[in-house]
GROMACS .gro file of C-alpha atoms in nm:
model
  387
    1MET     CA    1  17.597   7.402   6.320
    2SER     CA    2  17.355   7.622   6.413
    3ASN     CA    3  17.218   7.960   6.338
    4ASP     CA    4  17.256   8.105   6.701
    5SER     CA    5  17.553   8.324   6.670
    6ARG     CA    6  17.403   8.497   6.369
    7THR     CA    7  17.397   8.894   6.507
    8HIS     CA    8  17.259   9.095   6.204
    9PRO     CA    9  17.034   8.867   6.005
   10MET     CA   10  17.051   8.885   5.682
   11VAL     CA   11  16.732   9.024   5.516
   12PHE     CA   12  16.622   9.042   5.070
   13GLY     CA   13  16.322   9.099   4.871
   14LEU     CA   14  16.160   9.298   4.592
   15PRO     CA   15  15.873   9.511   4.623
   16TRP     CA   16  15.565   9.371   4.463
   17PRO     CA   17  15.461   9.488   4.143
   18GLU     CA   18  15.096   9.688   4.127
   19LEU     CA   19  14.976   9.399   3.901
   20ASN     CA   20  15.105   9.031   3.836
   21ASP     CA   21  15.133   8.899   3.483
   22GLY     CA   22  14.796   8.695   3.467
   23ILE     CA   23  14.834   8.285   3.378
   24PHE     CA   24  14.774   8.084   3.073
   25TYR     CA   25  14.596   7.768   3.170
   26ASN     CA   26  14.658   7.469   2.866
   27ASP     CA   27  14.374   7.204   2.815
   28VAL     CA   28  14.373   6.971   2.492
   29VAL     CA   29  14.018   6.828   2.431
   30PRO     CA   30  14.024   6.439   2.498
   31HIS     CA   31  13.777   6.278   2.236
   32SER     CA   32  13.502   6.161   2.510
   33ASP     CA   33  13.407   6.554   2.525
   34SER     CA   34  13.416   6.590   2.140
   35GLY     CA   35  13.082   6.773   2.046
   36LEU     CA   36  13.090   6.964   2.418
   37THR     CA   37  13.012   7.344   2.367
   38LEU     CA   38  13.267   7.579   2.493
   39VAL     CA   39  13.098   7.661   2.794
   40GLU     CA   40  13.016   7.331   2.888
   41PHE     CA   41  13.353   7.266   2.893
   42TYR     CA   42  13.496   7.490   3.097
   43SER     CA   43  13.168   7.486   3.348
   44ARG     CA   44  13.219   7.144   3.420
   45LYS     CA   45  13.541   7.091   3.412
   46TYR     CA   46  13.667   7.387   3.613
   47LYS     CA   47  13.339   7.466   3.807
   48HIS     CA   48  13.541   7.521   4.119
   49SER     CA   49  13.709   7.826   3.976
   50ALA     CA   50  13.374   7.993   3.829
   51PRO     CA   51  12.996   7.945   3.819
   52LEU     CA   52  12.802   7.895   3.496
   53GLN     CA   53  12.807   8.299   3.428
   54GLY     CA   54  13.160   8.361   3.552
   55TRP     CA   55  13.266   8.138   3.224
   56LEU     CA   56  13.019   8.301   2.979
   57GLN     CA   57  13.200   8.621   3.112
   58ARG     CA   58  13.525   8.514   3.031
   59ILE     CA   59  13.453   8.348   2.671
   60GLN     CA   60  13.235   8.661   2.594
   61ASN     CA   61  13.587   8.890   2.686
   62GLY     CA   62  13.767   8.717   2.450
   63GLN     CA   63  13.957   8.530   2.710
   64ILE     CA   64  13.979   8.190   2.595
   65SER     CA   65  14.135   8.079   2.248
   66VAL     CA   66  14.068   7.742   2.040
   67ASP     CA   67  14.358   7.596   1.841
   68GLY     CA   68  14.488   7.947   1.845
   69ARG     CA   69  14.172   8.138   1.753
   70VAL     CA   70  14.008   8.367   1.987
   71VAL     CA   71  13.625   8.242   2.054
   72LYS     CA   72  13.373   8.431   2.185
   73ASP     CA   73  13.093   8.236   2.108
   74PRO     CA   74  13.011   8.001   2.392
   75ASN     CA   75  12.831   7.751   2.226
   76GLU     CA   76  13.105   7.699   1.959
   77ILE     CA   77  13.129   7.349   1.894
   78LEU     CA   78  13.489   7.157   2.056
   79GLY     CA   79  13.636   6.881   1.858
   80GLY     CA   80  13.841   6.594   1.994
   81ASP     CA   81  14.240   6.703   2.069
   82SER     CA   82  14.177   7.044   2.016
   83ILE     CA   83  14.434   7.296   2.220
   84LEU     CA   84  14.235   7.536   2.470
   85VAL     CA   85  14.380   7.805   2.608
   86TYR     CA   86  14.246   8.056   2.864
   87HIS     CA   87  14.408   8.324   2.997
   88ARG     CA   88  14.329   8.477   3.360
   89LEU     CA   89  14.377   8.849   3.309
   90PRO     CA   90  14.655   9.025   3.546
   91TRP     CA   91  14.531   9.140   3.847
   92LYS     CA   92  14.612   9.320   4.201
   93GLU     CA   93  14.699   9.036   4.436
   94PRO     CA   94  14.611   9.103   4.810
   95ASP     CA   95  14.905   9.351   4.990
   96VAL     CA   96  15.144   9.121   5.177
   97PRO     CA   97  15.524   9.196   5.278
   98TYR     CA   98  15.781   9.104   5.048
   99LEU     CA   99  16.103   9.089   5.280
  100LEU     CA  100  16.201   8.741   5.378
  101GLU     CA  101  16.460   8.725   5.658
  102VAL     CA  102  16.780   8.444   5.616
  103LEU     CA  103  16.805   8.240   5.884
  104TYR     CA  104  17.040   8.006   5.768
  105GLU     CA  105  17.189   7.915   5.405
  106ASP     CA  106  17.477   7.729   5.213
  107ASP     CA  107  17.469   7.618   4.887
  108ASP     CA  108  17.251   7.352   4.879
  109LEU     CA  109  16.974   7.503   5.106
  110ILE     CA  110  16.784   7.834   5.299
  111ALA     CA  111  16.619   7.829   5.564
  112LEU     CA  112  16.405   8.155   5.656
  113ASN     CA  113  16.161   8.298   5.894
  114LYS     CA  114  15.853   8.353   5.683
  115PRO     CA  115  15.669   8.678   5.764
  116SER     CA  116  15.275   8.603   5.857
  117GLY     CA  117  15.055   8.697   5.542
  118LEU     CA  118  15.284   8.581   5.274
  119GLN     CA  119  15.196   8.242   5.088
  120VAL     CA  120  15.449   8.002   5.038
  121LEU     CA  121  15.338   7.871   4.677
  122PRO     CA  122  15.102   8.041   4.429
  123GLY     CA  123  14.751   7.943   4.506
  124GLY     CA  124  14.380   8.101   4.467
  125LEU     CA  125  14.435   8.502   4.470
  126PHE     CA  126  14.817   8.464   4.536
  127GLN     CA  127  15.013   8.373   4.181
  128GLN     CA  128  15.287   8.583   4.206
  129ARG     CA  129  15.319   8.721   4.593
  130THR     CA  130  15.438   8.406   4.721
  131VAL     CA  131  15.798   8.307   4.888
  132LEU     CA  132  15.893   8.082   4.538
  133THR     CA  133  15.898   8.425   4.357
  134GLN     CA  134  16.098   8.622   4.604
  135LEU     CA  135  16.345   8.294   4.636
  136CYS     CA  136  16.342   8.318   4.227
  137TRP     CA  137  16.407   8.623   4.161
  138SER     CA  138  16.713   8.623   4.419
  139ILE     CA  139  16.840   8.378   4.261
  140LYS     CA  140  16.827   8.504   3.945
  141LYS     CA  141  16.941   8.802   4.097
  142GLN     CA  142  17.264   8.681   4.248
  143ASN     CA  143  17.423   8.410   3.981
  144PRO     CA  144  17.496   8.455   3.645
  145PRO     CA  145  17.254   8.269   3.359
  146LEU     CA  146  17.451   7.949   3.378
  147LYS     CA  147  17.449   7.888   3.715
  148SER     CA  148  17.058   8.020   3.727
  149GLN     CA  149  16.949   7.762   3.490
  150GLU     CA  150  17.122   7.488   3.751
  151SER     CA  151  16.986   7.625   4.039
  152HIS     CA  152  16.625   7.491   4.182
  153PRO     CA  153  16.472   7.695   4.453
  154VAL     CA  154  16.137   7.549   4.613
  155PRO     CA  155  16.039   7.564   4.972
  156VAL     CA  156  16.005   7.167   5.080
  157HIS     CA  157  15.762   7.203   5.326
  158ARG     CA  158  15.453   7.344   5.409
  159LEU     CA  159  15.401   7.679   5.670
  160GLY     CA  160  15.013   7.861   5.676
  161ARG     CA  161  15.053   8.166   5.562
  162GLY     CA  162  14.869   8.307   5.869
  163THR     CA  163  14.951   8.416   6.279
  164SER     CA  164  14.829   8.711   6.400
  165VAL     CA  165  14.924   9.005   6.253
  166GLY     CA  166  15.299   9.171   6.253
  167TRP     CA  167  15.471   8.814   6.358
  168LEU     CA  168  15.701   8.652   6.173
  169LEU     CA  169  15.557   8.268   6.151
  170GLY     CA  170  15.877   8.085   6.159
  171ILE     CA  171  16.144   7.813   6.031
  172LEU     CA  172  16.029   7.747   5.627
  173LEU     CA  173  16.307   7.543   5.475
  174CYS     CA  174  16.362   7.596   5.074
  175ALA     CA  175  16.634   7.346   4.852
  176LYS     CA  176  16.800   7.568   4.621
  177THR     CA  177  16.907   7.239   4.390
  178ARG     CA  178  16.711   6.968   4.245
  179VAL     CA  179  16.957   6.724   4.460
  180SER     CA  180  16.882   6.851   4.799
  181LYS     CA  181  16.524   6.917   4.701
  182THR     CA  182  16.483   6.549   4.632
  183ARG     CA  183  16.681   6.474   4.963
  184LEU     CA  184  16.470   6.675   5.170
  185ALA     CA  185  16.178   6.625   5.067
  186ALA     CA  186  16.223   6.230   5.109
  187TYR     CA  187  16.300   6.350   5.462
  188PHE     CA  188  15.996   6.465   5.498
  189ALA     CA  189  15.804   6.191   5.356
  190ASP     CA  190  15.994   5.936   5.562
  191GLY     CA  191  15.881   6.091   5.856
  192THR     CA  192  15.499   6.080   5.754
  193SER     CA  193  15.549   5.710   5.614
  194LEU     CA  194  15.680   5.638   5.927
  195VAL     CA  195  15.346   5.761   6.137
  196GLY     CA  196  15.153   5.504   5.919
  197ALA     CA  197  15.370   5.222   5.999
  198ASN     CA  198  15.283   4.956   6.230
  199SER     CA  199  15.472   4.916   6.574
  200ASN     CA  200  15.675   4.639   6.426
  201ARG     CA  201  15.835   4.863   6.165
  202LYS     CA  202  15.855   5.176   6.321
  203ALA     CA  203  16.063   5.014   6.605
  204GLU     CA  204  16.252   4.898   6.309
  205LEU     CA  205  16.300   5.226   6.183
  206GLY     CA  206  16.331   5.398   6.502
  207GLY     CA  207  16.636   5.675   6.552
  208THR     CA  208  16.630   5.695   6.161
  209ARG     CA  209  16.454   5.995   6.158
  210LYS     CA  210  16.667   6.296   5.973
  211ILE     CA  211  16.403   6.610   6.016
  212SER     CA  212  16.258   6.715   6.350
  213LYS     CA  213  15.979   6.997   6.360
  214ILE     CA  214  15.915   7.181   6.668
  215TYR     CA  215  15.673   7.452   6.696
  216ARG     CA  216  15.527   7.715   6.961
  217ALA     CA  217  15.153   7.783   7.017
  218LEU     CA  218  14.891   7.938   7.243
  219VAL     CA  219  14.611   7.707   7.256
  220THR     CA  220  14.273   7.791   7.432
  221GLY     CA  221  14.197   7.631   7.788
  222ILE     CA  222  14.375   7.474   8.003
  223LEU     CA  223  14.565   7.108   7.932
  224ASP     CA  224  14.536   6.933   8.242
  225GLU     CA  225  14.816   6.684   8.114
  226ASP     CA  226  15.172   6.778   8.094
  227LYS     CA  227  15.205   6.599   7.788
  228VAL     CA  228  14.974   6.482   7.529
  229VAL     CA  229  15.019   6.243   7.215
  230ILE     CA  230  14.745   6.302   6.939
  231ASP     CA  231  14.770   6.079   6.639
  232GLN     CA  232  14.415   6.146   6.488
  233PRO     CA  233  14.407   6.065   6.132
  234ILE     CA  234  14.346   6.386   5.899
  235GLY     CA  235  14.065   6.385   5.575
  236ILE     CA  236  13.903   6.596   5.349
  237VAL     CA  237  13.552   6.731   5.317
  238ARG     CA  238  13.378   6.962   5.090
  239TYR     CA  239  13.366   7.325   5.238
  240PRO     CA  240  13.266   7.637   5.044
  241GLY     CA  241  13.548   7.812   4.901
  242VAL     CA  242  13.802   7.556   4.932
  243ALA     CA  243  13.805   7.394   4.585
  244LYS     CA  244  14.040   7.099   4.642
  245GLY     CA  245  13.852   7.003   4.987
  246LEU     CA  246  13.914   7.129   5.397
  247TYR     CA  247  14.154   6.905   5.614
  248VAL     CA  248  13.965   6.794   5.927
  249ALA     CA  249  13.987   6.527   6.162
  250SER     CA  250  13.860   6.241   6.044
  251PRO     CA  251  13.858   5.858   6.131
  252SER     CA  252  13.896   5.764   5.786
  253GLY     CA  253  14.190   6.001   5.700
  254LYS     CA  254  14.563   5.946   5.648
  255PRO     CA  255  14.790   5.871   5.996
  256ALA     CA  256  14.905   6.172   6.184
  257LEU     CA  257  15.117   6.231   6.487
  258SER     CA  258  15.180   6.507   6.710
  259LYS     CA  259  15.370   6.528   7.068
  260VAL     CA  260  15.237   6.809   7.227
  261GLU     CA  261  15.429   6.945   7.566
  262VAL     CA  262  15.252   7.184   7.824
  263LEU     CA  263  15.520   7.510   7.851
  264GLU     CA  264  15.305   7.694   8.058
  265ARG     CA  265  14.979   7.748   8.197
  266ASP     CA  266  14.755   8.086   8.260
  267GLY     CA  267  14.456   8.076   8.404
  268LYS     CA  268  14.399   8.453   8.417
  269GLN     CA  269  14.370   8.451   8.054
  270ASN     CA  270  14.240   8.053   8.053
  271CYS     CA  271  14.514   7.933   7.801
  272THR     CA  272  14.807   7.720   7.744
  273LEU     CA  273  15.156   7.783   7.603
  274VAL     CA  274  15.269   7.428   7.429
  275GLN     CA  275  15.537   7.294   7.250
  276VAL     CA  276  15.451   7.097   6.943
  277GLU     CA  277  15.659   6.840   6.755
  278ILE     CA  278  15.530   6.653   6.463
  279GLU     CA  279  15.641   6.343   6.340
  280SER     CA  280  15.385   6.397   6.017
  281GLY     CA  281  15.336   6.643   5.747
  282ARG     CA  282  14.962   6.702   5.717
  283PRO     CA  283  14.850   7.007   5.604
  284HIS     CA  284  14.716   7.257   5.901
  285GLN     CA  285  14.786   6.925   6.148
  286ILE     CA  286  14.862   7.110   6.483
  287ARG     CA  287  14.560   7.359   6.415
  288ILE     CA  288  14.363   7.054   6.357
  289HIS     CA  289  14.491   6.811   6.656
  290LEU     CA  290  14.494   7.084   6.913
  291SER     CA  291  14.159   7.169   6.814
  292PHE     CA  292  14.051   6.802   6.788
  293ILE     CA  293  14.152   6.701   7.175
  294GLY     CA  294  13.916   7.041   7.257
  295HIS     CA  295  14.209   7.324   7.274
  296PRO     CA  296  14.194   7.541   6.912
  297LEU     CA  297  14.467   7.780   6.901
  298LEU     CA  298  14.426   8.086   7.050
  299SER     CA  299  14.228   8.332   6.761
  300ASP     CA  300  14.236   8.057   6.499
  301PRO     CA  301  13.928   8.156   6.284
  302LEU     CA  302  13.877   7.820   6.121
  303TYR     CA  303  13.890   7.554   6.372
  304ILE     CA  304  13.704   7.478   6.668
  305ALA     CA  305  13.684   7.171   6.924
  306GLY     CA  306  13.642   6.848   6.761
  307GLY     CA  307  13.882   6.935   6.483
  308GLN     CA  308  13.589   7.078   6.268
  309PRO     CA  309  13.543   7.387   6.124
  310ARG     CA  310  13.381   7.698   6.297
  311CYS     CA  311  13.136   7.711   5.985
  312PHE     CA  312  13.017   7.413   5.781
  313ASP     CA  313  12.787   7.353   5.539
  314SER     CA  314  12.923   7.117   5.277
  315GLU     CA  315  12.640   7.142   5.022
  316ILE     CA  316  12.649   7.523   5.020
  317VAL     CA  317  12.723   7.628   4.630
  318GLU     CA  318  12.776   8.045   4.584
  319GLU     CA  319  12.643   8.130   4.232
  320SER     CA  320  12.726   8.507   4.248
  321TYR     CA  321  13.075   8.612   4.088
  322ALA     CA  322  13.352   8.842   4.099
  323GLN     CA  323  13.464   9.123   3.813
  324ASP     CA  324  13.685   8.845   3.704
  325GLY     CA  325  13.391   8.577   3.641
  326GLY     CA  326  13.517   8.367   3.929
  327TYR     CA  327  13.363   8.293   4.289
  328LEU     CA  328  13.345   8.585   4.523
  329ARG     CA  329  13.587   8.554   4.825
  330PRO     CA  330  13.401   8.304   5.076
  331THR     CA  331  13.252   8.486   5.394
  332ASN     CA  332  13.303   8.201   5.578
  333PRO     CA  333  13.638   8.117   5.711
  334VAL     CA  334  13.918   7.958   5.488
  335PRO     CA  335  14.247   7.793   5.613
  336GLY     CA  336  14.467   8.104   5.464
  337ASP     CA  337  14.254   8.334   5.678
  338CYS     CA  338  14.524   8.519   5.981
  339GLY     CA  339  14.514   8.533   6.338
  340TYR     CA  340  14.606   8.239   6.512
  341HIS     CA  341  14.922   8.174   6.720
  342LEU     CA  342  15.185   7.943   6.603
  343HIS     CA  343  15.523   7.934   6.522
  344ALA     CA  344  15.780   7.713   6.367
  345HIS     CA  345  16.042   7.750   6.622
  346ARG     CA  346  16.329   7.517   6.583
  347LEU     CA  347  16.416   7.307   6.307
  348VAL     CA  348  16.693   6.963   6.317
  349LEU     CA  349  16.831   6.824   6.018
  350SER     CA  350  17.098   6.601   5.850
  351HIS     CA  351  17.252   6.818   5.564
  352PRO     CA  352  17.093   6.685   5.237
  353THR     CA  353  17.476   6.658   5.116
  354THR     CA  354  17.735   6.632   5.382
  355ASN     CA  355  17.499   6.444   5.658
  356GLU     CA  356  17.623   6.730   5.897
  357MET     CA  357  17.367   6.812   6.148
  358ILE     CA  358  17.209   7.162   6.152
  359TYR     CA  359  17.004   7.337   6.400
  360ILE     CA  360  16.812   7.611   6.299
  361THR     CA  361  16.573   7.827   6.581
  362ALA     CA  362  16.382   8.158   6.443
  363PRO     CA  363  16.331   8.406   6.714
  364LEU     CA  364  16.052   8.359   6.930
  365PRO     CA  365  15.732   8.660   6.927
  366SER     CA  366  15.721   8.788   7.268
  367VAL     CA  367  15.386   8.663   7.333
  368LEU     CA  368  15.450   8.240   7.299
  369ARG     CA  369  15.796   8.332   7.521
  370THR     CA  370  15.772   8.163   7.874
  371SER     CA  371  15.817   8.391   8.203
  372SER     CA  372  16.152   8.268   8.229
  373GLU     CA  373  16.235   8.346   7.861
  374ALA     CA  374  16.121   8.692   7.851
  375SER     CA  375  16.238   8.761   8.155
  376SER     CA  376  16.613   8.623   8.021
  377SER     CA  377  16.531   8.832   7.695
  378SER     CA  378  16.445   9.189   7.933
  379GLU     CA  379  16.775   9.128   8.126
  380SER     CA  380  16.966   9.103   7.806
  381MET     CA  381  16.843   9.383   7.627
  382SER     CA  382  16.913   9.587   7.986
  383VAL     CA  383  17.297   9.479   7.939
  384SER     CA  384  17.287   9.557   7.554
  385SER     CA  385  17.143   9.941   7.671
  386ALA     CA  386  17.430   9.948   7.933
  387LYS     CA  387  17.719   9.837   7.716
   0.00000   0.00000   0.00000
């Protein structure tokens, strides 16, 4: 089954509220931390969230309660098993798109054409303005309360937040039920595990892949070889502004495999249009792998040749803080920054409940089309206009 026959794509989405709802974070004090002060507990355990002065501000604002009692004294001594609640106050999240185009949908799954700039899952500044929020709102609106309780809308793979401004980033596959989520997640996990298997094991499992993702990308420089296989492992390093660390090319990282095929070379602009099939699903894998071989994605603000960040000093610690007590937005590039040229173009999968093969295609932005594709598109538009 294919989505190619769709002539009028369905679009859904609700405008974002001015402020989100804030977040409540719960903790139970372990006995090993009994005797710590309130500010010691938070500044040690959550130093990635705010510096010491930021946590002092939050406590003095009355944003933290201990066993149901708001505490404004940072030197309050904590006892084991005390229940702590930190309230991150509501804030206005950065402006992002809210409309989502449906490429394919049935009772078990939905494939979206994700707009650039919209984050997939909650994280950092984006806790409400995400694909997941719009999915949940849509399911709740469409279904009666009982059926809504049975549904479980959730994206099942990663897709970066940004490309060039105004682009659709491409296919994002989402499950609509718990069963389909489990099976689709297993498809992706199986593909990644095959990359780390030894050659004999790969041969035994050859042909068993149940999902395939193909991307288009525009990279800097001219690739000499028509086809390149990149098997550089990907690991994590400390990086300012990224609490859990930054993914980079690393010999001690986890196995990753990308197959790159040159579609067109542009000597005048010194760039190459490529197709990339990934057989593992490491975060930022395509960006890291293409930069590792010396051809970063065009306009990628973060990764440069070698699969490393453009600005790198893992020892930098920023002690200044924003109005809410958290760290100021880093001045160095971070993974969510937009601008690079990447598009999730095609997805082929075995349906999680029927085993039917599903073929999903997301329309290409003009800059990622070959010359022949651009000509075909122009001819098609001319014929339509003539009618």
